[in-house]
Short mmCIF file of C-alpha atoms in Angstrom, two decimals:
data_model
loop_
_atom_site.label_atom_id
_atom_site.label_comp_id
_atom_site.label_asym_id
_atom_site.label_seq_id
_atom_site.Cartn_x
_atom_site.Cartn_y
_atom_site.Cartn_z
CA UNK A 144 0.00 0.00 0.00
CA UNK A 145 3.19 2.27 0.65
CA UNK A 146 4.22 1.96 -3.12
CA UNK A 147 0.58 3.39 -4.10
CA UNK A 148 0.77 6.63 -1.53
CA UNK A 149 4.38 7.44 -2.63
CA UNK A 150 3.14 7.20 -6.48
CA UNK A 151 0.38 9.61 -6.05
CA UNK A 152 2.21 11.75 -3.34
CA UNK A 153 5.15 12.22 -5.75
CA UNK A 154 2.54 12.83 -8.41
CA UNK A 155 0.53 15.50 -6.79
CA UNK A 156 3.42 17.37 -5.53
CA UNK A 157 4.89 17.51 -9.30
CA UNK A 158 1.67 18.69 -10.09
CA UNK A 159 1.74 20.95 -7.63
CA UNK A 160 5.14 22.75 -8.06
CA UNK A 161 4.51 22.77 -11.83
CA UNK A 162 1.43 24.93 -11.03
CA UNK A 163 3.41 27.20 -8.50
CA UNK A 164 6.21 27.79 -11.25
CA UNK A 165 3.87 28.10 -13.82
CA UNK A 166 1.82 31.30 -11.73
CA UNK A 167 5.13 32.36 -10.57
CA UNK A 168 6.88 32.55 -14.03
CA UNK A 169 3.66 34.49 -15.17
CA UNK A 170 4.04 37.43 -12.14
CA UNK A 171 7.73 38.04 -12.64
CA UNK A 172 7.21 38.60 -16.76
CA UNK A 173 4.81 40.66 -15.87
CA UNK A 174 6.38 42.76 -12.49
CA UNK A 175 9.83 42.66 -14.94
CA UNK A 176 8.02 44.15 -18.04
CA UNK A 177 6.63 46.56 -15.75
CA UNK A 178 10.06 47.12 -14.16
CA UNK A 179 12.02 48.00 -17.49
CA UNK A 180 9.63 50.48 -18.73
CA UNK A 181 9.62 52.58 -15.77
CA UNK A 182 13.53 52.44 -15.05
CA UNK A 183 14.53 52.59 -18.73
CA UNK A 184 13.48 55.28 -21.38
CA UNK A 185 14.70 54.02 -23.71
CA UNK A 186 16.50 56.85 -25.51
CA UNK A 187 19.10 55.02 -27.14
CA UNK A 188 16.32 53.41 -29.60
CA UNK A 189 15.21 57.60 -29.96
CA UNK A 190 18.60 58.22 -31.26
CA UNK A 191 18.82 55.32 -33.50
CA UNK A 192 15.07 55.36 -34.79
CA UNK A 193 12.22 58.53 -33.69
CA UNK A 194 9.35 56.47 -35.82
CA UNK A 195 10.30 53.36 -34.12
CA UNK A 196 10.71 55.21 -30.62
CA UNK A 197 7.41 56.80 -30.33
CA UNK A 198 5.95 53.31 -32.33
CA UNK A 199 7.31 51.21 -29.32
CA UNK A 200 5.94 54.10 -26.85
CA UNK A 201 2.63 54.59 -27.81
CA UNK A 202 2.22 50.80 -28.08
CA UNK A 203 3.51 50.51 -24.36
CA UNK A 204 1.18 52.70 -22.93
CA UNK A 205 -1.72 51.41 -24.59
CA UNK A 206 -0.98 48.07 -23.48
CA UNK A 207 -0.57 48.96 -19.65
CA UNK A 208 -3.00 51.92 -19.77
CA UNK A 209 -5.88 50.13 -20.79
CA UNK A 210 -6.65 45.99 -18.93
CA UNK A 211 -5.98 44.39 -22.31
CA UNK A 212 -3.10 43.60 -21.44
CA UNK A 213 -3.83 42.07 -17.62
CA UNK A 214 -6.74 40.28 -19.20
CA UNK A 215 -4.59 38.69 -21.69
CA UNK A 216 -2.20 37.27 -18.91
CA UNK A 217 -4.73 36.26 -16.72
CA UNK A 218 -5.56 33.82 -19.92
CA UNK A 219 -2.53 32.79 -20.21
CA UNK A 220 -2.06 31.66 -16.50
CA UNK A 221 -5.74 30.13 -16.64
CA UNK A 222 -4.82 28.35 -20.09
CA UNK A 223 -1.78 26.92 -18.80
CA UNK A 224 -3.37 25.82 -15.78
CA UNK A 225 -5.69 24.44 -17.00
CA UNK A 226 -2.97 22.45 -19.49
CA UNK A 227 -0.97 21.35 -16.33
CA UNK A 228 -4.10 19.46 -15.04
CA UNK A 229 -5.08 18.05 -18.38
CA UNK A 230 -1.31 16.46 -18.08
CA UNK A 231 -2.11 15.22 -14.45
CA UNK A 232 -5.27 13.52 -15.60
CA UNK A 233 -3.87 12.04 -18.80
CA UNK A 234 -0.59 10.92 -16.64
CA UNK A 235 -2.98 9.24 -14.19
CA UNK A 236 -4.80 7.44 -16.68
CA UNK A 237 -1.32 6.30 -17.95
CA UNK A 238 -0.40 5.02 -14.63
CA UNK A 239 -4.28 3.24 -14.37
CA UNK A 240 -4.18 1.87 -17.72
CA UNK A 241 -0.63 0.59 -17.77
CA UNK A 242 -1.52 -1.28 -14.24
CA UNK A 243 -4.68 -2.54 -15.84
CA UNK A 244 -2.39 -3.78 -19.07
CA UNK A 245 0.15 -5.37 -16.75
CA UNK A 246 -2.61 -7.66 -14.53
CA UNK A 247 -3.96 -9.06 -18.01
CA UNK A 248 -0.45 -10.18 -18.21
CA UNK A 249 -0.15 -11.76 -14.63
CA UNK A 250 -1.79 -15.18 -15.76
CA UNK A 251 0.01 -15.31 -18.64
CA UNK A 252 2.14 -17.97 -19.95
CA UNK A 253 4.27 -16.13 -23.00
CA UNK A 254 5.25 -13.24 -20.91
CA UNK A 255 8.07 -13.94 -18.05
CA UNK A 256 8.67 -10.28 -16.79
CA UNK A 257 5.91 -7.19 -16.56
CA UNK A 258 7.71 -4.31 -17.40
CA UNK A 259 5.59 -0.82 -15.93
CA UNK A 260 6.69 2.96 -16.35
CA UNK A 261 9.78 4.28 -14.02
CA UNK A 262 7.51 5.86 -12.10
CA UNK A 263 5.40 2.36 -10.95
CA UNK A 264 8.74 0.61 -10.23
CA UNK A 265 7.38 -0.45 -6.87
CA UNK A 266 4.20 -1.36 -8.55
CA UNK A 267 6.19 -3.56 -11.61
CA UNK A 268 8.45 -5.37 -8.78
CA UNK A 269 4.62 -5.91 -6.62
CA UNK A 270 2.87 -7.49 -9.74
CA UNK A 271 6.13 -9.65 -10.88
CA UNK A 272 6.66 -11.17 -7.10
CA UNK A 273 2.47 -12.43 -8.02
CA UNK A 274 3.08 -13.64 -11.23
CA UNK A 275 6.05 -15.79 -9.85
CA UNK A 276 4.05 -16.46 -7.34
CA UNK A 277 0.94 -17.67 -9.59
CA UNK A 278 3.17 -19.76 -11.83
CA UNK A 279 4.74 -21.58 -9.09
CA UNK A 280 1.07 -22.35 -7.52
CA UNK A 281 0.31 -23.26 -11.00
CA UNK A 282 2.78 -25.58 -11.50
CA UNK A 283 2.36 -26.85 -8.10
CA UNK A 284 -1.40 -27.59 -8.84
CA UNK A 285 0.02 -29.22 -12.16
CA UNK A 286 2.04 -31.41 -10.10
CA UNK A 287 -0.46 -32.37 -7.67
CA UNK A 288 -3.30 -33.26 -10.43
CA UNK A 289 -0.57 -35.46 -12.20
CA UNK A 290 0.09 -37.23 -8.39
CA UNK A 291 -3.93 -37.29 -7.68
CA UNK A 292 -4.83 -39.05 -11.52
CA UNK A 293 -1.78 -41.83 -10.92
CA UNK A 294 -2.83 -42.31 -7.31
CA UNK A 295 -6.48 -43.33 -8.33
CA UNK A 296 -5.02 -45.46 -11.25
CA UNK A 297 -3.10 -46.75 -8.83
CA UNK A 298 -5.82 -47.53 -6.59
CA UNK A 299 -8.11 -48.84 -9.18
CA UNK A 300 -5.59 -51.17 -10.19
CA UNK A 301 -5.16 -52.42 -6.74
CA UNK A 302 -8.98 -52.99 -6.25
CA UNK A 303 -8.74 -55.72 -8.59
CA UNK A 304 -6.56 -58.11 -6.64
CA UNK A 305 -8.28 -58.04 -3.19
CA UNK A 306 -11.42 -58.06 -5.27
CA UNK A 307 -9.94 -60.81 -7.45
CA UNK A 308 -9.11 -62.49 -3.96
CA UNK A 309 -11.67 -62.11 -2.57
CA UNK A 310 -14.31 -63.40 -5.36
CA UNK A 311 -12.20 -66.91 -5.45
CA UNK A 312 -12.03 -67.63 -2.24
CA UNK A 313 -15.43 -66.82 -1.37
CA UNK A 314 -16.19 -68.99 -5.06
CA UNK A 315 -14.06 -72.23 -3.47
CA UNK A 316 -16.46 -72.24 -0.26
CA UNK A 317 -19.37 -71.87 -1.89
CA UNK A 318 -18.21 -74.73 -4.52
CA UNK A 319 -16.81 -77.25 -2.05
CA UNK A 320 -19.64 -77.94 0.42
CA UNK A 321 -17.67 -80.62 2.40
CA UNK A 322 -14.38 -78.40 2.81
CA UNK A 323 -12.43 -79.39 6.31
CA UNK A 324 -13.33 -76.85 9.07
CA UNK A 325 -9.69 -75.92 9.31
CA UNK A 326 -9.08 -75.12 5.52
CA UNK A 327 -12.91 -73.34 5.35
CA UNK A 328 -11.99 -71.31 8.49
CA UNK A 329 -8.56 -70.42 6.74
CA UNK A 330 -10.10 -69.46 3.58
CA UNK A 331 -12.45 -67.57 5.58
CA UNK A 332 -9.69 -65.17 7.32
CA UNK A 333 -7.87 -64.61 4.08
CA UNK A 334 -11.25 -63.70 2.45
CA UNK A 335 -11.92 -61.45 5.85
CA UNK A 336 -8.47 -59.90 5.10
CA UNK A 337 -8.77 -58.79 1.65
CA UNK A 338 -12.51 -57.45 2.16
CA UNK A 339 -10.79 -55.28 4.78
CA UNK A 340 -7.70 -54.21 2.50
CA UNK A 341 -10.74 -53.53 -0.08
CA UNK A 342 -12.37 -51.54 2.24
CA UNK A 343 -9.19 -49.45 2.47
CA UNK A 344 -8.64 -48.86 -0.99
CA UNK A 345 -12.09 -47.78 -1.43
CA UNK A 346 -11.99 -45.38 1.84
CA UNK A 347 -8.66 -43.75 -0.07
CA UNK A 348 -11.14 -42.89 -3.46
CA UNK A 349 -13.85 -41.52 -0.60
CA UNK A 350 -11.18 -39.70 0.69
CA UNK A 351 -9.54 -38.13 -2.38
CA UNK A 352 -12.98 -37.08 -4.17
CA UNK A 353 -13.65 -35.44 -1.19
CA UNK A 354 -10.46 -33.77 -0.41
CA UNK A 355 -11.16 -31.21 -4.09
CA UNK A 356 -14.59 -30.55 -1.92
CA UNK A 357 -13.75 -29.87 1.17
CA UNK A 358 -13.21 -26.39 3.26
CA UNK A 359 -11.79 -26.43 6.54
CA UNK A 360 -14.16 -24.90 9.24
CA UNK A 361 -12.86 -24.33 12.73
CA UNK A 362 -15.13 -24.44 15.89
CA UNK A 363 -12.64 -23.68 18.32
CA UNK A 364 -13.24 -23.84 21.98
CA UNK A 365 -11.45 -24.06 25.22
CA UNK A 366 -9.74 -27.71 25.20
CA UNK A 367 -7.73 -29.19 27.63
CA UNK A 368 -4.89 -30.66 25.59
CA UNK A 369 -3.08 -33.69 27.64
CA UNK A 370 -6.83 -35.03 28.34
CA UNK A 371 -7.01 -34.68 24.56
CA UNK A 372 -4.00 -36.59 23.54
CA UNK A 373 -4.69 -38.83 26.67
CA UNK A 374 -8.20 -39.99 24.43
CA UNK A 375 -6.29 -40.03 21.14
CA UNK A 376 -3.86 -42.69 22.30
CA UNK A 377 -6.09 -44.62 23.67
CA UNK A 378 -8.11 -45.00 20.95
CA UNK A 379 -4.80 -46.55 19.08
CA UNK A 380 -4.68 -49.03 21.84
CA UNK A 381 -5.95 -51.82 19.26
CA UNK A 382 -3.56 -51.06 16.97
CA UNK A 383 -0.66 -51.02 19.84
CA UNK A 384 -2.02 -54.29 21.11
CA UNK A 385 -1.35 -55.79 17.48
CA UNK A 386 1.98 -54.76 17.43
CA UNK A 387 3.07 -54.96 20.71
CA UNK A 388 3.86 -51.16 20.89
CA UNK A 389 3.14 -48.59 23.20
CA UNK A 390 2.82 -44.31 23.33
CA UNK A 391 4.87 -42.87 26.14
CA UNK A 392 3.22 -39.59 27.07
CA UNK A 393 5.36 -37.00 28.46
CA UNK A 394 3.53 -33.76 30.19
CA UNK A 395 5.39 -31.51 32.37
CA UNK A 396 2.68 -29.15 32.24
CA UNK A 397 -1.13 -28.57 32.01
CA UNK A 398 -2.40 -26.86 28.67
CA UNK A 399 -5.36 -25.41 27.63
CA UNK A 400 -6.07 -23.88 24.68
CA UNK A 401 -8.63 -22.32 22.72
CA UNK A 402 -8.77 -24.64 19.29
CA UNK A 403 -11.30 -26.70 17.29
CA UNK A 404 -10.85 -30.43 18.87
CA UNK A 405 -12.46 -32.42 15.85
CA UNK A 406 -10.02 -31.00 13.44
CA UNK A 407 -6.72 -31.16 15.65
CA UNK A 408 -7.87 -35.22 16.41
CA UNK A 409 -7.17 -35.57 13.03
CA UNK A 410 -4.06 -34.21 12.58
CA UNK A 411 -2.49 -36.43 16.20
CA UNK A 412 -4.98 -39.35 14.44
CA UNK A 413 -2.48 -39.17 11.68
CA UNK A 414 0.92 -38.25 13.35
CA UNK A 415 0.51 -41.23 15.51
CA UNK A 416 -0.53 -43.45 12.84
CA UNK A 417 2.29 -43.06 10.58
CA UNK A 418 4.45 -43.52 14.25
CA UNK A 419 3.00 -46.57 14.58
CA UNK A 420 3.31 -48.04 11.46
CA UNK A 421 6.77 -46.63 10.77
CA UNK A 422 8.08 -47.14 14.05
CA UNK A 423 10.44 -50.48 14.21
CA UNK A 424 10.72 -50.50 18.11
CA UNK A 425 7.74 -51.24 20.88
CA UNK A 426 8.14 -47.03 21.89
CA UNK A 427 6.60 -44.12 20.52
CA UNK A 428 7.52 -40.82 22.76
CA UNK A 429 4.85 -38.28 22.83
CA UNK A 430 6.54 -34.66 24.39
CA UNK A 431 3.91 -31.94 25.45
CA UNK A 432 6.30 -28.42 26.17
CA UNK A 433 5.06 -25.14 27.15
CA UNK A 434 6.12 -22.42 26.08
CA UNK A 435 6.08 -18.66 26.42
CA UNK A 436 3.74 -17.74 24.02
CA UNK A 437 2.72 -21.84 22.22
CA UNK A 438 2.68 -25.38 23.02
CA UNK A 439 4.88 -27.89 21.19
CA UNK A 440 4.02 -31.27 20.85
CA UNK A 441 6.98 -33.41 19.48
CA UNK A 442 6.40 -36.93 18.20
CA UNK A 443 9.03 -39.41 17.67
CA UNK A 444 9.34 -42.85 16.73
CA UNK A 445 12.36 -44.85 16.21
CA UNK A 446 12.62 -45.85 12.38
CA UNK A 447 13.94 -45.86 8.96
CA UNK A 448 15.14 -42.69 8.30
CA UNK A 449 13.24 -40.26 5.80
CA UNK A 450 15.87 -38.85 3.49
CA UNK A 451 16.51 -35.07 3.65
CA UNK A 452 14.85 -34.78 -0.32
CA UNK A 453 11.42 -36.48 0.59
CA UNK A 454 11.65 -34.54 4.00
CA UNK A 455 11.22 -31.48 2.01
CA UNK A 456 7.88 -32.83 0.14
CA UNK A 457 5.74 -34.94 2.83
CA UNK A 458 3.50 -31.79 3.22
CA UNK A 459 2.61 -31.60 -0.03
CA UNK A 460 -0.57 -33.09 -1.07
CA UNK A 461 -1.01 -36.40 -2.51
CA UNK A 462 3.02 -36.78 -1.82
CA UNK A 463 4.03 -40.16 -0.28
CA UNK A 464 7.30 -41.07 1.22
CA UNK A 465 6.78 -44.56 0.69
CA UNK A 466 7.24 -45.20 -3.17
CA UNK A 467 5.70 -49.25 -2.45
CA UNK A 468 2.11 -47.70 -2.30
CA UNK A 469 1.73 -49.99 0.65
CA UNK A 470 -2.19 -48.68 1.99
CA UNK A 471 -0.35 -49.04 5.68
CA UNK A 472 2.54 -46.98 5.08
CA UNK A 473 1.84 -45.18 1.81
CA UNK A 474 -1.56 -43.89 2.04
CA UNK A 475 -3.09 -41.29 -0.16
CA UNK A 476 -0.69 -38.70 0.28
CA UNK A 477 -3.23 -36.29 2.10
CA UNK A 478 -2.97 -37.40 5.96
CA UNK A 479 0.42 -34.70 6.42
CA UNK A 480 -1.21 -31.88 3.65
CA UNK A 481 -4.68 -31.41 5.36
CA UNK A 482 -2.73 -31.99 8.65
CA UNK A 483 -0.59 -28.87 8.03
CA UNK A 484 -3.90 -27.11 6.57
CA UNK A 485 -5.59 -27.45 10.18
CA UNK A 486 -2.62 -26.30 11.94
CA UNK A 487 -1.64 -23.35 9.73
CA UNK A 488 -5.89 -22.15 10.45
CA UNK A 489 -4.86 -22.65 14.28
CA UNK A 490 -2.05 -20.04 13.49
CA UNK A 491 0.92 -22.58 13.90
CA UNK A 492 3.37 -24.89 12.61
CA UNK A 493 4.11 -28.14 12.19
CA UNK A 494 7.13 -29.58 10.72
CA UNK A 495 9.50 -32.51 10.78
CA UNK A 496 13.25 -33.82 11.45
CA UNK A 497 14.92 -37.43 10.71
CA UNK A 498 17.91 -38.27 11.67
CA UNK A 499 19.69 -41.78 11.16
CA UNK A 500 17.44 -43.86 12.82
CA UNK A 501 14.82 -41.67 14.42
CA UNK A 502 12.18 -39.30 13.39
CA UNK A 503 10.16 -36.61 15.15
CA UNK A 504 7.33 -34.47 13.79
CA UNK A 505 6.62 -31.13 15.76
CA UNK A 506 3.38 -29.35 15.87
CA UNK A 507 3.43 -25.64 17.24
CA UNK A 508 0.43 -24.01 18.76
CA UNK A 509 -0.15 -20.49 19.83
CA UNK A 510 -1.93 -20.07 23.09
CA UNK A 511 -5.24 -18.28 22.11
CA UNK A 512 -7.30 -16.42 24.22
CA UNK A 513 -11.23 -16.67 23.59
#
């Protein structure tokens, strides 16, 4: 907004002085025209030339006798005022339609660089910083429809072998009426198994076509965040039984803050998930540290570590570290992305470190008053 008052400031001040020396240059012709006929007689042009003395003379007086002569420069002052602001207006309509030719270029894909007048430098380097800006969320959105169309081809490619699975086992225990209890109750399972690993895959599609229609609505309230986390681990406990691995919660202090609790359960429901299933030791360490001004909550599990590259990308949407598409380690690619989304509303951060055999994700809350 600076850029805009200095542009018109520095305008209207040119304007301004242009007028002032305009008036000014007017009065001094006029007070030094004055000034040289009454100090100077001019006899020297009486010597050379009576006729053209007395011609010069009489002409003189009848132009400062009579208001001719006032009138005329009163005109001229009025005229070229009038001309100054005729060159403000046309100026500003430079400066409006040069702006208004430089945003139809913003979007654009044939120019690179919007080049304004001198005087909208602050304006050209404004609009350029948003057309880099646009480009790069245009090729980001690029990117991320090329990631969402292979992850559903991916997906409807894997529905076929659960699916596939599924339909001949089921097929064999319908056909084979007298199958052994044993080998019908382990065709069973593995049927089980792959309707629940189809159930996955078609949770992911659910979860992608709805991710393009979904907007993020916080209900915050007061929330009492190591009772919160206290309830989100335990409703892992399932899981942990299955794999013989347990959430260490560490809380030095008592935190409350003001935040939507639906929305931040998912983004812990996810952080722990991806601890759990990455994790290849019985611990997960859960650190709850108040701050000055924001809670940090640090989760760490002990695993494979996630090379410095894909660190940079596992925000990103539909990005997965896991290149085996495995549905309990590779996921849709949107857990971390709407994660970071609900935080960033909440005014924080979240990031992550990994380091040889041990990663830690990091979520950053403000303390909000109500």
């Amino acid at each position: 907004m600076n850029s805009y008052q200095n542009l018109w400031k520095q305008t209207f001040s040119k304007f301004i002085w242009q007028v002032f020396l305009w008036n000014f240059g007017c009065l001094s012709f006029l007070f030094f025209l004055i000034l040289v006929i009454n100090v100077f007689d001019f006899q020297w042009l009486y010597r050379f030339s009576p006729e053209l003395y007395y011609f010069f003379r009489d002409w003189f007086y009848f132009i400062f006798k009579s208001d001719l002569f006032f009138v005329f420069l009163i005109l001229i002052c009025i005229f070229g005022n009038f001309y100054l602001v005729y060159r403000l207006i046309c100026k500003l309509f430079s400066y409006i339609q040069a702006i208004y030719d430089a945003s139809s270029l913003l979007f654009s894909s044939d120019v690179d660089y919007i080049e304004l007048p001198r005087e909208l430098e602050e304006i050209q380097k404004h609009l350029n910083s948003l057309k880099k800006e646009s480009m790069e969320n245009e090729r980001i959105a690029k990117e991320q429809e090329v990631k969402k169309n292979d992850l559903i081809v991916y997906l409807a490619h894997d529905l076929k072998t659960p699916l596939t699975s599924l339909i001949g086992y089921l097929s064999l225990l319908e056909e084979i009426k007298d199958m052994p209890k044993k080998q019908r109750e382990k065709y069973i399972k593995i049927a089980l198994d792959k309707s629940y690993k189809l159930e996955d895959l078609i949770n992911e599609l659910f979860e992608i076509a709805r991710f393009n229609a979904e907007k993020i609505i916080l209900e915050p309230e007061k929330v009492h965040l190591n009772l919160m986390m206290e309830q989100i681990i335990d409703d892992f406990y399932p899981v942990l039984q299955e794999q013989s691995k347990q959430i260490i919660l560490c809380q030095n202090d008592s935190v409350d803050l003001f935040l939507d609790p639906n929305q931040m359960a998912r983004v812990f429901n996810n952080l722990f998930r991806n601890a759990i299933f990455y994790s290849n030791t019985s611990e997960i360490f859960v650190n709850i540290l108040k701050k000055e001004t924001s809670v940090q909550v640090e989760i760490r599990n002990s695993g494979k570590k996630i090379p410095t590259e894909k660190l940079k990308h596992i925000f990103e949407k539909f990005y997965r570290a896991d290149s085996s598409r495995s549905l309990r380690t590779g996921g849709s690619g949107l857990g971390l992305s709407i994660a970071k989304e609900i935080v960033e509303l909440h005014e924080g951060k979240i990031w992550a470190t990994s380091e040889r055999d041990q990663t830690t994700f990091y979520v950053s809350l403000p303390i909000l008053k109500s």
